[in-house]
Amino acid sequence: MSLKDSNNIKLFGVVSAALLICSWFQFGILSKHELTDYLLFGTVSTLLSAVVVMITHVMPSMLKHKIIFTRLTNELPASRLNVIYTKDPRVLFSEVQGKWPEVFSNETEPHTRNGLWYKHIYKPVKDRPEVTQAHQNFLLYRDICSSLVIITVLIVSYDVYSYWRALVDELPVVRNVYWVLGVFILFSLMSARNNGERFVLTTVVAHDE
């Protein structure tokens, strides 16, 4: 089973929880509902979550990375390894500079640095448990954030379409739905970025263990 596949249950659970909370705010969290209403909320959240997760899996990885790191080029953290290494006290510049001078040189192009990291640093230790776990954590939060962004885009599109067509009979999306999605996206974005950098730094540290 791939690392992405092993994250499916967690990914599905977080996305379903976000959608369920959104549905509570959309249809009145303090309002009295019948049991069938709650079953409907849960069913719709589950079905939408399944669809969004499927879309996320076919979404290009590079697009996800551009969303997570909000960069159009050289978005992967390994491209900036010569800078982010300072965030991990376990990494001593004198040692890594001696082992991989081209990777940590400021003269190396970011795209080239990413390829060198993959070949000389990541591949030799990619099966180490700590590296695998760090990689899996990054993929999980990356896909959670990407899924929530897709949901937000769909909801915003519906809102704009409804306003443009003046569909007065349609139920407008309440502001709290956007607040919920915003909080979920913010935390998953921060987690994805932190875990992405931690994954890259873990591959460096793994060579000394």
PDB file of N, CA and C in Angstrom, residues 23-39 41:
ATOM      1  N   SER A  23     -22.292  22.103   7.281  1.00  0.00           N
ATOM      2  CA  SER A  23     -23.734  21.853   7.098  1.00  0.00           C
ATOM      3  C   SER A  23     -24.517  22.252   8.337  1.00  0.00           C
ATOM      4  N   TRP A  24     -23.940  22.075   9.515  1.00  0.00           N
ATOM      5  CA  TRP A  24     -24.619  22.499  10.750  1.00  0.00           C
ATOM      6  C   TRP A  24     -24.828  24.014  10.752  1.00  0.00           C
ATOM      7  N   PHE A  25     -23.773  24.749  10.385  1.00  0.00           N
ATOM      8  CA  PHE A  25     -23.902  26.205  10.348  1.00  0.00           C
ATOM      9  C   PHE A  25     -24.841  26.643   9.227  1.00  0.00           C
ATOM     10  N   GLN A  26     -24.765  25.965   8.084  1.00  0.00           N
ATOM     11  CA  GLN A  26     -25.585  26.351   6.934  1.00  0.00           C
ATOM     12  C   GLN A  26     -27.072  26.187   7.215  1.00  0.00           C
ATOM     13  N   PHE A  27     -27.428  25.108   7.899  1.00  0.00           N
ATOM     14  CA  PHE A  27     -28.844  24.819   8.114  1.00  0.00           C
ATOM     15  C   PHE A  27     -29.311  25.119   9.544  1.00  0.00           C
ATOM     16  N   GLY A  28     -28.440  25.784  10.331  1.00  0.00           N
ATOM     17  CA  GLY A  28     -28.851  26.201  11.660  1.00  0.00           C
ATOM     18  C   GLY A  28     -28.415  25.236  12.742  1.00  0.00           C
ATOM     19  N   ILE A  29     -27.289  25.523  13.371  1.00  0.00           N
ATOM     20  CA  ILE A  29     -26.748  24.604  14.378  1.00  0.00           C
ATOM     21  C   ILE A  29     -27.622  24.584  15.636  1.00  0.00           C
ATOM     22  N   LEU A  30     -28.311  25.711  15.910  1.00  0.00           N
ATOM     23  CA  LEU A  30     -29.152  25.785  17.105  1.00  0.00           C
ATOM     24  C   LEU A  30     -30.611  25.492  16.803  1.00  0.00           C
ATOM     25  N   SER A  31     -30.913  25.303  15.534  1.00  0.00           N
ATOM     26  CA  SER A  31     -32.300  25.022  15.162  1.00  0.00           C
ATOM     27  C   SER A  31     -32.649  23.574  15.487  1.00  0.00           C
ATOM     28  N   LYS A  32     -33.924  23.356  15.707  1.00  0.00           N
ATOM     29  CA  LYS A  32     -34.386  22.000  15.995  1.00  0.00           C
ATOM     30  C   LYS A  32     -34.565  21.240  14.686  1.00  0.00           C
ATOM     31  N   HIS A  33     -33.932  20.087  14.597  1.00  0.00           N
ATOM     32  CA  HIS A  33     -34.012  19.286  13.384  1.00  0.00           C
ATOM     33  C   HIS A  33     -34.539  17.892  13.710  1.00  0.00           C
ATOM     34  N   GLU A  34     -35.141  17.295  12.718  1.00  0.00           N
ATOM     35  CA  GLU A  34     -35.572  15.909  12.855  1.00  0.00           C
ATOM     36  C   GLU A  34     -34.363  14.991  12.683  1.00  0.00           C
ATOM     37  N   LEU A  35     -34.524  13.752  13.139  1.00  0.00           N
ATOM     38  CA  LEU A  35     -33.442  12.774  12.999  1.00  0.00           C
ATOM     39  C   LEU A  35     -33.072  12.575  11.531  1.00  0.00           C
ATOM     40  N   THR A  36     -34.097  12.622  10.684  1.00  0.00           N
ATOM     41  CA  THR A  36     -33.829  12.439   9.255  1.00  0.00           C
ATOM     42  C   THR A  36     -32.959  13.567   8.694  1.00  0.00           C
ATOM     43  N   ASP A  37     -33.076  14.774   9.285  1.00  0.00           N
ATOM     44  CA  ASP A  37     -32.239  15.891   8.839  1.00  0.00           C
ATOM     45  C   ASP A  37     -30.772  15.610   9.136  1.00  0.00           C
ATOM     46  N   TYR A  38     -30.503  15.110  10.349  1.00  0.00           N
ATOM     47  CA  TYR A  38     -29.124  14.806  10.715  1.00  0.00           C
ATOM     48  C   TYR A  38     -28.569  13.674   9.848  1.00  0.00           C
ATOM     49  N   LEU A  39     -29.404  12.711   9.549  1.00  0.00           N
ATOM     50  CA  LEU A  39     -28.971  11.622   8.669  1.00  0.00           C
ATOM     51  C   LEU A  39     -28.665  12.160   7.274  1.00  0.00           C
ATOM     52  N   PHE A  41     -27.678  15.286   6.590  1.00  0.00           N
ATOM     53  CA  PHE A  41     -26.429  16.040   6.689  1.00  0.00           C
ATOM     54  C   PHE A  41     -25.228  15.097   6.597  1.00  0.00           C
TER      55      PHE A  41
END
